[in-house]
């Protein structure tokens, strides 16, 4: 038993690179969690011929399910339903109940609440969005566009048509899974588990060497599908396996955790941000940032509820802010340079002093492209960590990449330093 | 004359939704700029059979060029070169010059600089990365992986193989365009111009209405391909047209600039960040951020050279930081609430006072999901703008979306407020 899917992302603005697609990755991740293998994702402009070609390609690849995203709007270049219906050889029918649902949604908007007759353009838009391929099942709109589920036939897979706005698509997902067309595919899906580890300070080649050893040593290793992904300085280790092979996964996990006891900070896929939020419980934190320019504070406050532990921070980009606001002695900067461990320490101490936080983390570095000095190449970043009741510590890292990457990696390093101060490996 | 391309993005981690692809959109945008139409983008896991199927699909669609990204690394699941070579019926040959280039790159890394013999695994990796399909042209590596250009044949298009890391791919792009295989396709590309306008505070439906009018009024409007894209609160208006139709574009541009004189802030596609950097010349800026938590400062310092005008900022997430560091009177917070125009004004004034900047911008809002109070729903954000020699001004905006979107939109609004203070519409 197994099921394979293909995903078609529609939209000229996606194909042309103007906007980044969020739907393909989201749908793929959800299908994989459900044990459905994703064989292909294709991206299509708003051209019926190209969409038809992609539908035919995926049908030819014998996928069991095609999921399309986008192209359900009211305008002339929203062509998905019409094109899919033609591909399936199904005539379109006007669904009156659906038309009433869509009209009710539009009338709930303030500007149309009191209008007796909707404008012609709007009435036409409703009529267009209420067209359904004959025999297909509409899925109630979560914006104004309904989804559509079409059962498999002899010569083609089941097709699930979803709207393009990510929030509408995600809101519709549970109802889409419940349609007979999709449920029939899920019934054939593999009983698959998906687990994740996260490591910091571990390289892909190092891990690859260990995995080759595990392949020799662990019976049944072949049942595990391990993929690794380096992003923002962290290595994500994802493993998919049939439920029956759980013990093999646990053996691999034990082996990796033994080998990389300091590097693996998340044994269950929990993100650093979540771990840090939990570790900070009851304590307060502040930042003093130079090269990261506010990114550490922004990432800390990205989480809802962060106001219970983030007091704030100082972006001391100019040396005058380091001295005047954080109280870093000018002589210290003169002697060691702004990018130095003594200055990073004084920045962290200063951030604690001015905000009253229990913990403060500082960054001072050379993000580039300019600014390198002898002994301090681009990518040199000094960190300071001040924790109430402990001596302030510092560390220097040489980070690779361009300005944006150095800043991103420095932000991640800063958060890991705080986390490891609270939860030692 | 015209040329069409297909893009194949490889990588199980992309197909499975674990990481967001940057290469497909980047390559598509570059090809469109060069007048090459992008017909399809497909995403493929690390499975040779699926990659072969996608190559066959694109060849079948009669594209003139296939660009592949990724799968050039040294590990076993990096299969692009081998699979493309098999698809083309070309045997692989070991390229000794290329092997020496790659070895020289690796020996430039500190840990291998002084080693006589490279480890076996590394030697094997070099040998793998130096394999080239017979008759194809290698492109010098910008990381460790070379690119490869394969000329078109009777039964298949030209194929350009590029590495997966976005920086390596982008660094290799100019050399890739110069290969005879790709240059031959570009020679057939349309002579197309691509222009951009950027607007703020303009909705897509509003613009659509104006474009329908322009279609009636402007002779030759049909030659213009206008696409619009809303992102981060700004509306990008992109137009592609044959060089001969430039006057029609200029007529459209004049019409739009007349209609939306305050909304269109960039008549030539220059980004807000670039415009702001130019407008700030000679002045200094600081931030006082609550709900944006450092994002405004981070965006200002994203640009190389920003140290000449960004002094820094205060992330005053907690009220204690607003009072203690920025000097906002506690009574003001008690009376009006932290999310209020009087507090936003005091924050901006405070940021100027403590940093000595000429200009300060502040944000205080309710990013959600919690925190709403009567009269101040989630999305309410107050801004303060303090400019030397002027009265401090404030404004309140109600921004849509979830926490992340509210914060992103608030950051954009903040930068627009600063820009419009320096360069009135």
PDB file of N, CA and C in Angstrom, chain B residues 346-420:
ATOM      1  N   UNK B 346       6.648  60.306  22.455  1.00  0.00           N
ATOM      2  CA  UNK B 346       7.677  60.390  23.495  1.00  0.00           C
ATOM      3  C   UNK B 346       8.816  59.400  23.246  1.00  0.00           C
ATOM      4  N   UNK B 347       8.472  58.241  22.679  1.00  0.00           N
ATOM      5  CA  UNK B 347       9.511  57.252  22.342  1.00  0.00           C
ATOM      6  C   UNK B 347      10.452  57.814  21.274  1.00  0.00           C
ATOM      7  N   UNK B 348       9.874  58.413  20.226  1.00  0.00           N
ATOM      8  CA  UNK B 348      10.711  58.970  19.151  1.00  0.00           C
ATOM      9  C   UNK B 348      11.579  60.106  19.680  1.00  0.00           C
ATOM     10  N   UNK B 349      10.970  60.978  20.478  1.00  0.00           N
ATOM     11  CA  UNK B 349      11.753  62.074  21.067  1.00  0.00           C
ATOM     12  C   UNK B 349      12.871  61.509  21.951  1.00  0.00           C
ATOM     13  N   UNK B 350      12.524  60.468  22.714  1.00  0.00           N
ATOM     14  CA  UNK B 350      13.518  59.855  23.597  1.00  0.00           C
ATOM     15  C   UNK B 350      14.673  59.246  22.817  1.00  0.00           C
ATOM     16  N   UNK B 351      14.352  58.597  21.705  1.00  0.00           N
ATOM     17  CA  UNK B 351      15.409  57.980  20.903  1.00  0.00           C
ATOM     18  C   UNK B 351      16.358  59.043  20.350  1.00  0.00           C
ATOM     19  N   UNK B 352      15.790  60.178  19.917  1.00  0.00           N
ATOM     20  CA  UNK B 352      16.659  61.267  19.446  1.00  0.00           C
ATOM     21  C   UNK B 352      17.526  61.769  20.599  1.00  0.00           C
ATOM     22  N   UNK B 353      16.899  61.931  21.767  1.00  0.00           N
ATOM     23  CA  UNK B 353      17.635  62.506  22.894  1.00  0.00           C
ATOM     24  C   UNK B 353      18.792  61.602  23.323  1.00  0.00           C
ATOM     25  N   UNK B 354      18.552  60.294  23.430  1.00  0.00           N
ATOM     26  CA  UNK B 354      19.625  59.434  23.948  1.00  0.00           C
ATOM     27  C   UNK B 354      20.680  59.089  22.907  1.00  0.00           C
ATOM     28  N   UNK B 355      20.334  59.123  21.627  1.00  0.00           N
ATOM     29  CA  UNK B 355      21.336  58.776  20.611  1.00  0.00           C
ATOM     30  C   UNK B 355      21.929  59.996  19.930  1.00  0.00           C
ATOM     31  N   UNK B 356      21.229  61.121  20.002  1.00  0.00           N
ATOM     32  CA  UNK B 356      21.709  62.309  19.300  1.00  0.00           C
ATOM     33  C   UNK B 356      21.436  62.293  17.813  1.00  0.00           C
ATOM     34  N   UNK B 357      20.532  61.418  17.365  1.00  0.00           N
ATOM     35  CA  UNK B 357      20.251  61.325  15.929  1.00  0.00           C
ATOM     36  C   UNK B 357      19.416  62.520  15.456  1.00  0.00           C
ATOM     37  N   UNK B 358      19.523  62.820  14.157  1.00  0.00           N
ATOM     38  CA  UNK B 358      18.716  63.889  13.560  1.00  0.00           C
ATOM     39  C   UNK B 358      17.250  63.467  13.449  1.00  0.00           C
ATOM     40  N   UNK B 359      17.024  62.179  13.217  1.00  0.00           N
ATOM     41  CA  UNK B 359      15.687  61.657  12.959  1.00  0.00           C
ATOM     42  C   UNK B 359      15.483  60.423  13.830  1.00  0.00           C
ATOM     43  N   UNK B 360      14.287  60.271  14.389  1.00  0.00           N
ATOM     44  CA  UNK B 360      13.974  59.013  15.076  1.00  0.00           C
ATOM     45  C   UNK B 360      12.558  58.597  14.721  1.00  0.00           C
ATOM     46  N   UNK B 361      12.390  57.299  14.535  1.00  0.00           N
ATOM     47  CA  UNK B 361      11.076  56.741  14.227  1.00  0.00           C
ATOM     48  C   UNK B 361      10.727  55.727  15.313  1.00  0.00           C
ATOM     49  N   UNK B 362       9.470  55.744  15.759  1.00  0.00           N
ATOM     50  CA  UNK B 362       9.071  54.812  16.812  1.00  0.00           C
ATOM     51  C   UNK B 362       7.859  53.997  16.396  1.00  0.00           C
ATOM     52  N   UNK B 363       7.733  52.805  16.991  1.00  0.00           N
ATOM     53  CA  UNK B 363       6.565  51.951  16.776  1.00  0.00           C
ATOM     54  C   UNK B 363       6.069  51.453  18.131  1.00  0.00           C
ATOM     55  N   UNK B 364       4.760  51.474  18.308  1.00  0.00           N
ATOM     56  CA  UNK B 364       4.179  50.849  19.493  1.00  0.00           C
ATOM     57  C   UNK B 364       2.817  50.315  19.079  1.00  0.00           C
ATOM     58  N   UNK B 365       2.652  48.997  19.154  1.00  0.00           N
ATOM     59  CA  UNK B 365       1.415  48.428  18.633  1.00  0.00           C
ATOM     60  C   UNK B 365       1.092  47.082  19.232  1.00  0.00           C
ATOM     61  N   UNK B 366       0.000  46.515  18.731  1.00  0.00           N
ATOM     62  CA  UNK B 366      -0.484  45.227  19.222  1.00  0.00           C
ATOM     63  C   UNK B 366      -0.364  44.238  18.073  1.00  0.00           C
ATOM     64  N   UNK B 367       0.724  43.444  18.110  1.00  0.00           N
ATOM     65  CA  UNK B 367       0.995  42.524  17.013  1.00  0.00           C
ATOM     66  C   UNK B 367       0.151  41.259  17.115  1.00  0.00           C
ATOM     67  N   UNK B 368      -0.370  41.006  18.287  1.00  0.00           N
ATOM     68  CA  UNK B 368      -1.207  39.836  18.488  1.00  0.00           C
ATOM     69  C   UNK B 368      -0.399  38.584  18.788  1.00  0.00           C
ATOM     70  N   UNK B 369      -1.016  37.423  18.942  1.00  0.00           N
ATOM     71  CA  UNK B 369      -2.469  37.251  18.874  1.00  0.00           C
ATOM     72  C   UNK B 369      -3.201  37.834  20.092  1.00  0.00           C
ATOM     73  N   UNK B 370      -2.539  37.959  21.238  1.00  0.00           N
ATOM     74  CA  UNK B 370      -3.191  38.535  22.414  1.00  0.00           C
ATOM     75  C   UNK B 370      -2.966  40.034  22.471  1.00  0.00           C
ATOM     76  N   UNK B 371      -3.423  40.660  23.545  1.00  0.00           N
ATOM     77  CA  UNK B 371      -3.083  42.053  23.801  1.00  0.00           C
ATOM     78  C   UNK B 371      -4.104  43.069  23.357  1.00  0.00           C
ATOM     79  N   UNK B 372      -5.152  42.627  22.631  1.00  0.00           N
ATOM     80  CA  UNK B 372      -6.156  43.600  22.185  1.00  0.00           C
ATOM     81  C   UNK B 372      -6.904  44.165  23.390  1.00  0.00           C
ATOM     82  N   UNK B 373      -7.217  45.453  23.323  1.00  0.00           N
ATOM     83  CA  UNK B 373      -8.051  46.078  24.354  1.00  0.00           C
ATOM     84  C   UNK B 373      -9.170  46.815  23.636  1.00  0.00           C
ATOM     85  N   UNK B 374     -10.246  47.169  24.336  1.00  0.00           N
ATOM     86  CA  UNK B 374     -11.356  47.861  23.656  1.00  0.00           C
ATOM     87  C   UNK B 374     -10.853  49.104  22.911  1.00  0.00           C
ATOM     88  N   UNK B 375     -11.195  49.216  21.651  1.00  0.00           N
ATOM     89  CA  UNK B 375     -10.764  50.351  20.842  1.00  0.00           C
ATOM     90  C   UNK B 375      -9.394  50.174  20.209  1.00  0.00           C
ATOM     91  N   UNK B 376      -8.661  49.159  20.657  1.00  0.00           N
ATOM     92  CA  UNK B 376      -7.336  48.888  20.081  1.00  0.00           C
ATOM     93  C   UNK B 376      -7.246  47.414  19.726  1.00  0.00           C
ATOM     94  N   UNK B 377      -7.800  47.039  18.560  1.00  0.00           N
ATOM     95  CA  UNK B 377      -7.750  45.630  18.164  1.00  0.00           C
ATOM     96  C   UNK B 377      -6.326  45.215  17.781  1.00  0.00           C
ATOM     97  N   UNK B 378      -6.111  43.903  17.658  1.00  0.00           N
ATOM     98  CA  UNK B 378      -4.835  43.410  17.135  1.00  0.00           C
ATOM     99  C   UNK B 378      -4.582  44.073  15.786  1.00  0.00           C
ATOM    100  N   UNK B 379      -3.381  44.537  15.571  1.00  0.00           N
ATOM    101  CA  UNK B 379      -3.054  45.229  14.326  1.00  0.00           C
ATOM    102  C   UNK B 379      -2.969  46.739  14.496  1.00  0.00           C
ATOM    103  N   UNK B 380      -3.414  47.249  15.639  1.00  0.00           N
ATOM    104  CA  UNK B 380      -3.293  48.687  15.899  1.00  0.00           C
ATOM    105  C   UNK B 380      -1.818  49.022  16.151  1.00  0.00           C
ATOM    106  N   UNK B 381      -1.272  49.926  15.361  1.00  0.00           N
ATOM    107  CA  UNK B 381       0.124  50.318  15.568  1.00  0.00           C
ATOM    108  C   UNK B 381       0.220  51.838  15.499  1.00  0.00           C
ATOM    109  N   UNK B 382       0.824  52.433  16.540  1.00  0.00           N
ATOM    110  CA  UNK B 382       1.077  53.874  16.572  1.00  0.00           C
ATOM    111  C   UNK B 382       2.534  54.129  16.211  1.00  0.00           C
ATOM    112  N   UNK B 383       2.740  55.167  15.412  1.00  0.00           N
ATOM    113  CA  UNK B 383       4.076  55.533  14.967  1.00  0.00           C
ATOM    114  C   UNK B 383       4.371  56.964  15.412  1.00  0.00           C
ATOM    115  N   UNK B 384       5.613  57.206  15.782  1.00  0.00           N
ATOM    116  CA  UNK B 384       6.047  58.562  16.096  1.00  0.00           C
ATOM    117  C   UNK B 384       7.258  58.900  15.245  1.00  0.00           C
ATOM    118  N   UNK B 385       7.308  60.135  14.776  1.00  0.00           N
ATOM    119  CA  UNK B 385       8.430  60.554  13.931  1.00  0.00           C
ATOM    120  C   UNK B 385       8.965  61.878  14.461  1.00  0.00           C
ATOM    121  N   UNK B 386      10.208  61.853  14.909  1.00  0.00           N
ATOM    122  CA  UNK B 386      10.848  63.061  15.432  1.00  0.00           C
ATOM    123  C   UNK B 386      11.976  63.472  14.495  1.00  0.00           C
ATOM    124  N   UNK B 387      11.897  64.704  14.013  1.00  0.00           N
ATOM    125  CA  UNK B 387      12.918  65.213  13.095  1.00  0.00           C
ATOM    126  C   UNK B 387      13.442  66.530  13.664  1.00  0.00           C
ATOM    127  N   UNK B 388      14.761  66.676  13.701  1.00  0.00           N
ATOM    128  CA  UNK B 388      15.366  67.888  14.254  1.00  0.00           C
ATOM    129  C   UNK B 388      14.765  69.127  13.597  1.00  0.00           C
ATOM    130  N   UNK B 389      14.339  70.103  14.405  1.00  0.00           N
ATOM    131  CA  UNK B 389      13.828  71.353  13.869  1.00  0.00           C
ATOM    132  C   UNK B 389      12.379  71.323  13.456  1.00  0.00           C
ATOM    133  N   UNK B 390      11.704  70.167  13.662  1.00  0.00           N
ATOM    134  CA  UNK B 390      10.284  70.081  13.314  1.00  0.00           C
ATOM    135  C   UNK B 390       9.511  69.577  14.540  1.00  0.00           C
ATOM    136  N   UNK B 391       8.207  69.816  14.518  1.00  0.00           N
ATOM    137  CA  UNK B 391       7.365  69.242  15.574  1.00  0.00           C
ATOM    138  C   UNK B 391       7.264  67.738  15.346  1.00  0.00           C
ATOM    139  N   UNK B 392       7.306  66.976  16.408  1.00  0.00           N
ATOM    140  CA  UNK B 392       7.164  65.519  16.317  1.00  0.00           C
ATOM    141  C   UNK B 392       5.740  65.172  15.881  1.00  0.00           C
ATOM    142  N   UNK B 393       5.621  64.254  14.948  1.00  0.00           N
ATOM    143  CA  UNK B 393       4.309  63.870  14.431  1.00  0.00           C
ATOM    144  C   UNK B 393       4.010  62.417  14.779  1.00  0.00           C
ATOM    145  N   UNK B 394       2.721  62.079  14.770  1.00  0.00           N
ATOM    146  CA  UNK B 394       2.320  60.693  15.055  1.00  0.00           C
ATOM    147  C   UNK B 394       1.212  60.275  14.106  1.00  0.00           C
ATOM    148  N   UNK B 395       1.050  58.988  13.981  1.00  0.00           N
ATOM    149  CA  UNK B 395      -0.020  58.441  13.157  1.00  0.00           C
ATOM    150  C   UNK B 395      -0.356  57.046  13.683  1.00  0.00           C
ATOM    151  N   UNK B 396      -1.590  56.620  13.500  1.00  0.00           N
ATOM    152  CA  UNK B 396      -1.994  55.266  13.900  1.00  0.00           C
ATOM    153  C   UNK B 396      -2.488  54.519  12.673  1.00  0.00           C
ATOM    154  N   UNK B 397      -2.067  53.273  12.551  1.00  0.00           N
ATOM    155  CA  UNK B 397      -2.524  52.437  11.438  1.00  0.00           C
ATOM    156  C   UNK B 397      -3.125  51.153  12.001  1.00  0.00           C
ATOM    157  N   UNK B 398      -4.135  50.629  11.301  1.00  0.00           N
ATOM    158  CA  UNK B 398      -4.702  49.329  11.668  1.00  0.00           C
ATOM    159  C   UNK B 398      -4.275  48.346  10.595  1.00  0.00           C
ATOM    160  N   UNK B 399      -3.348  47.473  10.942  1.00  0.00           N
ATOM    161  CA  UNK B 399      -2.711  46.602   9.950  1.00  0.00           C
ATOM    162  C   UNK B 399      -3.333  45.206  10.004  1.00  0.00           C
ATOM    163  N   UNK B 400      -3.518  44.583   8.825  1.00  0.00           N
ATOM    164  CA  UNK B 400      -4.163  43.267   8.784  1.00  0.00           C
ATOM    165  C   UNK B 400      -3.164  42.135   9.033  1.00  0.00           C
ATOM    166  N   UNK B 401      -3.708  40.969   9.287  1.00  0.00           N
ATOM    167  CA  UNK B 401      -2.880  39.769   9.278  1.00  0.00           C
ATOM    168  C   UNK B 401      -2.494  39.261  10.647  1.00  0.00           C
ATOM    169  N   UNK B 402      -1.663  38.219  10.629  1.00  0.00           N
ATOM    170  CA  UNK B 402      -1.218  37.609  11.873  1.00  0.00           C
ATOM    171  C   UNK B 402      -0.031  38.397  12.441  1.00  0.00           C
ATOM    172  N   UNK B 403       0.485  37.912  13.562  1.00  0.00           N
ATOM    173  CA  UNK B 403       1.567  38.596  14.262  1.00  0.00           C
ATOM    174  C   UNK B 403       2.756  38.933  13.335  1.00  0.00           C
ATOM    175  N   UNK B 404       3.180  37.947  12.559  1.00  0.00           N
ATOM    176  CA  UNK B 404       4.341  38.164  11.696  1.00  0.00           C
ATOM    177  C   UNK B 404       4.038  39.239  10.651  1.00  0.00           C
ATOM    178  N   UNK B 405       2.823  39.195  10.080  1.00  0.00           N
ATOM    179  CA  UNK B 405       2.489  40.162   9.040  1.00  0.00           C
ATOM    180  C   UNK B 405       2.334  41.564   9.631  1.00  0.00           C
ATOM    181  N   UNK B 406       1.691  41.658  10.777  1.00  0.00           N
ATOM    182  CA  UNK B 406       1.543  42.980  11.401  1.00  0.00           C
ATOM    183  C   UNK B 406       2.919  43.596  11.661  1.00  0.00           C
ATOM    184  N   UNK B 407       3.847  42.795  12.156  1.00  0.00           N
ATOM    185  CA  UNK B 407       5.192  43.313  12.436  1.00  0.00           C
ATOM    186  C   UNK B 407       5.905  43.728  11.143  1.00  0.00           C
ATOM    187  N   UNK B 408       5.758  42.904  10.103  1.00  0.00           N
ATOM    188  CA  UNK B 408       6.406  43.224   8.829  1.00  0.00           C
ATOM    189  C   UNK B 408       5.814  44.493   8.218  1.00  0.00           C
ATOM    190  N   UNK B 409       4.482  44.576   8.212  1.00  0.00           N
ATOM    191  CA  UNK B 409       3.827  45.763   7.649  1.00  0.00           C
ATOM    192  C   UNK B 409       4.187  47.005   8.466  1.00  0.00           C
ATOM    193  N   UNK B 410       4.239  46.876   9.781  1.00  0.00           N
ATOM    194  CA  UNK B 410       4.574  48.026  10.616  1.00  0.00           C
ATOM    195  C   UNK B 410       5.991  48.517  10.308  1.00  0.00           C
ATOM    196  N   UNK B 411       6.887  47.586  10.029  1.00  0.00           N
ATOM    197  CA  UNK B 411       8.257  47.960   9.677  1.00  0.00           C
ATOM    198  C   UNK B 411       8.270  48.761   8.376  1.00  0.00           C
ATOM    199  N   UNK B 412       7.497  48.287   7.403  1.00  0.00           N
ATOM    200  CA  UNK B 412       7.429  48.995   6.120  1.00  0.00           C
ATOM    201  C   UNK B 412       6.796  50.375   6.288  1.00  0.00           C
ATOM    202  N   UNK B 413       5.707  50.450   7.043  1.00  0.00           N
ATOM    203  CA  UNK B 413       5.067  51.747   7.276  1.00  0.00           C
ATOM    204  C   UNK B 413       6.072  52.713   7.912  1.00  0.00           C
ATOM    205  N   UNK B 414       6.830  52.220   8.895  1.00  0.00           N
ATOM    206  CA  UNK B 414       7.799  53.078   9.585  1.00  0.00           C
ATOM    207  C   UNK B 414       8.805  53.667   8.604  1.00  0.00           C
ATOM    208  N   UNK B 415       9.318  52.831   7.708  1.00  0.00           N
ATOM    209  CA  UNK B 415      10.316  53.325   6.756  1.00  0.00           C
ATOM    210  C   UNK B 415       9.694  54.306   5.766  1.00  0.00           C
ATOM    211  N   UNK B 416       8.437  54.054   5.356  1.00  0.00           N
ATOM    212  CA  UNK B 416       7.768  54.995   4.455  1.00  0.00           C
ATOM    213  C   UNK B 416       7.547  56.343   5.141  1.00  0.00           C
ATOM    214  N   UNK B 417       7.202  56.305   6.422  1.00  0.00           N
ATOM    215  CA  UNK B 417       7.007  57.576   7.140  1.00  0.00           C
ATOM    216  C   UNK B 417       8.291  58.395   7.133  1.00  0.00           C
ATOM    217  N   UNK B 418       9.411  57.734   7.381  1.00  0.00           N
ATOM    218  CA  UNK B 418      10.694  58.450   7.370  1.00  0.00           C
ATOM    219  C   UNK B 418      10.974  58.995   5.971  1.00  0.00           C
ATOM    220  N   UNK B 419      10.747  58.133   4.964  1.00  0.00           N
ATOM    221  CA  UNK B 419      11.055  58.556   3.590  1.00  0.00           C
ATOM    222  C   UNK B 419      10.215  59.770   3.185  1.00  0.00           C
ATOM    223  N   UNK B 420       8.912  59.716   3.509  1.00  0.00           N
ATOM    224  CA  UNK B 420       8.041  60.818   3.101  1.00  0.00           C
ATOM    225  C   UNK B 420       8.329  62.095   3.885  1.00  0.00           C
TER     226      UNK B 420
END
